[in-house]
PDB file of C-alpha atoms in Angstrom:
ATOM      1  CA  MET L   1     -73.333  31.896  45.115  1.00  0.00           C
ATOM      2  CA  THR L   2     -76.559  32.143  44.166  1.00  0.00           C
ATOM      3  CA  LYS L   3     -77.352  33.595  40.535  1.00  0.00           C
ATOM      4  CA  THR L   4     -78.327  37.094  41.678  1.00  0.00           C
ATOM      5  CA  GLU L   5     -74.911  37.111  43.164  1.00  0.00           C
ATOM      6  CA  LEU L   6     -73.591  35.815  40.136  1.00  0.00           C
ATOM      7  CA  TYR L   7     -75.005  38.229  38.274  1.00  0.00           C
ATOM      8  CA  GLU L   8     -74.520  41.308  40.183  1.00  0.00           C
ATOM      9  CA  ASN L   9     -70.821  40.022  39.749  1.00  0.00           C
ATOM     10  CA  LEU L  10     -70.942  40.013  35.985  1.00  0.00           C
ATOM     11  CA  ARG L  11     -72.797  43.446  36.012  1.00  0.00           C
ATOM     12  CA  THR L  12     -70.401  44.696  37.354  1.00  0.00           C
ATOM     13  CA  LEU L  13     -66.915  43.658  35.788  1.00  0.00           C
ATOM     14  CA  LEU L  14     -68.288  43.936  32.593  1.00  0.00           C
ATOM     15  CA  GLN L  15     -69.270  48.108  33.954  1.00  0.00           C
ATOM     16  CA  ASP L  16     -65.684  48.080  35.539  1.00  0.00           C
ATOM     17  CA  THR L  17     -63.356  46.372  32.286  1.00  0.00           C
ATOM     18  CA  PHE L  18     -65.321  47.140  29.970  1.00  0.00           C
ATOM     19  CA  ASP L  19     -66.729  50.371  30.441  1.00  0.00           C
ATOM     20  CA  ILE L  20     -70.639  49.298  29.401  1.00  0.00           C
ATOM     21  CA  ASP L  21     -73.018  50.920  30.503  1.00  0.00           C
ATOM     22  CA  PRO L  22     -75.176  49.593  33.082  1.00  0.00           C
ATOM     23  CA  ALA L  23     -78.441  50.072  31.946  1.00  0.00           C
ATOM     24  CA  ARG L  24     -77.677  47.577  28.844  1.00  0.00           C
ATOM     25  CA  ILE L  25     -76.662  44.885  31.343  1.00  0.00           C
ATOM     26  CA  THR L  26     -79.937  43.050  31.569  1.00  0.00           C
ATOM     27  CA  PRO L  27     -79.652  39.129  31.790  1.00  0.00           C
ATOM     28  CA  GLU L  28     -81.402  38.991  27.832  1.00  0.00           C
ATOM     29  CA  ALA L  29     -78.722  41.364  26.891  1.00  0.00           C
ATOM     30  CA  ARG L  30     -76.671  39.357  23.864  1.00  0.00           C
ATOM     31  CA  LEU L  31     -72.857  39.376  24.858  1.00  0.00           C
ATOM     32  CA  ARG L  32     -72.134  40.283  20.778  1.00  0.00           C
ATOM     33  CA  ASP L  33     -74.860  41.758  19.178  1.00  0.00           C
ATOM     34  CA  ASP L  34     -76.203  44.164  22.243  1.00  0.00           C
ATOM     35  CA  LEU L  35     -72.658  44.742  24.354  1.00  0.00           C
ATOM     36  CA  ASP L  36     -70.287  44.579  21.883  1.00  0.00           C
ATOM     37  CA  ILE L  37     -68.057  41.651  22.970  1.00  0.00           C
ATOM     38  CA  ASP L  38     -66.220  39.982  21.027  1.00  0.00           C
ATOM     39  CA  SER L  39     -63.915  36.581  21.309  1.00  0.00           C
ATOM     40  CA  ILE L  40     -61.176  38.459  22.149  1.00  0.00           C
ATOM     41  CA  ASP L  41     -63.217  40.197  24.859  1.00  0.00           C
ATOM     42  CA  ALA L  42     -64.895  37.189  25.759  1.00  0.00           C
ATOM     43  CA  VAL L  43     -61.410  35.508  26.711  1.00  0.00           C
ATOM     44  CA  ASP L  44     -60.127  38.766  28.589  1.00  0.00           C
ATOM     45  CA  LEU L  45     -63.505  38.014  31.081  1.00  0.00           C
ATOM     46  CA  LEU L  46     -62.829  34.652  31.727  1.00  0.00           C
ATOM     47  CA  VAL L  47     -60.002  35.515  33.261  1.00  0.00           C
ATOM     48  CA  LYS L  48     -61.421  38.216  35.591  1.00  0.00           C
ATOM     49  CA  LEU L  49     -64.097  35.736  36.599  1.00  0.00           C
ATOM     50  CA  LYS L  50     -61.797  33.793  38.320  1.00  0.00           C
ATOM     51  CA  PRO L  51     -61.754  36.033  41.603  1.00  0.00           C
ATOM     52  CA  VAL L  52     -65.649  35.838  41.002  1.00  0.00           C
ATOM     53  CA  THR L  53     -65.716  31.623  41.109  1.00  0.00           C
ATOM     54  CA  GLY L  54     -62.584  31.028  43.063  1.00  0.00           C
ATOM     55  CA  LYS L  55     -61.751  28.586  40.063  1.00  0.00           C
ATOM     56  CA  ARG L  56     -60.331  28.944  36.497  1.00  0.00           C
ATOM     57  CA  VAL L  57     -63.398  28.633  34.165  1.00  0.00           C
ATOM     58  CA  PRO L  58     -62.669  26.613  31.097  1.00  0.00           C
ATOM     59  CA  PRO L  59     -62.957  28.287  27.805  1.00  0.00           C
ATOM     60  CA  GLU L  60     -66.090  25.557  26.847  1.00  0.00           C
ATOM     61  CA  VAL L  61     -67.896  26.743  29.687  1.00  0.00           C
ATOM     62  CA  PHE L  62     -68.080  30.028  27.103  1.00  0.00           C
ATOM     63  CA  LYS L  63     -68.552  28.236  24.020  1.00  0.00           C
ATOM     64  CA  SER L  64     -72.226  28.084  24.133  1.00  0.00           C
ATOM     65  CA  VAL L  65     -73.224  31.518  25.841  1.00  0.00           C
ATOM     66  CA  ARG L  66     -75.241  34.047  23.906  1.00  0.00           C
ATOM     67  CA  THR L  67     -76.443  36.051  26.348  1.00  0.00           C
ATOM     68  CA  ILE L  68     -75.780  37.357  30.219  1.00  0.00           C
ATOM     69  CA  GLN L  69     -78.077  34.912  31.889  1.00  0.00           C
ATOM     70  CA  ASP L  70     -76.394  32.083  30.184  1.00  0.00           C
ATOM     71  CA  VAL L  71     -73.037  33.580  31.885  1.00  0.00           C
ATOM     72  CA  VAL L  72     -74.931  33.539  35.292  1.00  0.00           C
ATOM     73  CA  ASP L  73     -76.131  29.731  34.214  1.00  0.00           C
ATOM     74  CA  ALA L  74     -72.803  29.106  33.038  1.00  0.00           C
ATOM     75  CA  LEU L  75     -71.293  30.048  36.099  1.00  0.00           C
ATOM     76  CA  HIS L  76     -73.372  28.792  38.472  1.00  0.00           C
ATOM     77  CA  GLY L  77     -73.172  25.259  37.230  1.00  0.00           C
ATOM     78  CA  LEU L  78     -69.848  25.210  37.271  1.00  0.00           C
ATOM     79  CA  LEU L  79     -69.671  26.593  40.973  1.00  0.00           C
ATOM     80  CA  ASP L  80     -72.109  23.665  41.274  1.00  0.00           C
ATOM     81  CA  GLU L  81     -69.992  21.052  39.776  1.00  0.00           C
ATOM     82  CA  SER L  82     -67.443  22.439  42.552  1.00  0.00           C
ATOM     83  CA  VAL L  83     -69.635  22.125  45.511  1.00  0.00           C
ATOM     84  CA  ALA L  84     -70.984  18.359  44.428  1.00  0.00           C
ATOM     85  CA  ALA L  85     -67.247  17.153  44.433  1.00  0.00           C
TER      86      ALA L  85
END
């Protein structure tokens, strides 16, 4: 899956799950400061990303993410790991 596809999936998920205005969801948007995604919401997001990635997303992957682009990069790296394995 490409980064563009991951971004679009994430954007749809954020709109549907958290009722976030699509105009606010940009690669530079900060999860907490710009989109009001708190730690509980982040856990919910991890669960909802499982169908997108086809596997469980480990919480440690999300420890360093701050922006939408960070999430896309982390998911892409996770998918690359599974392809290489």
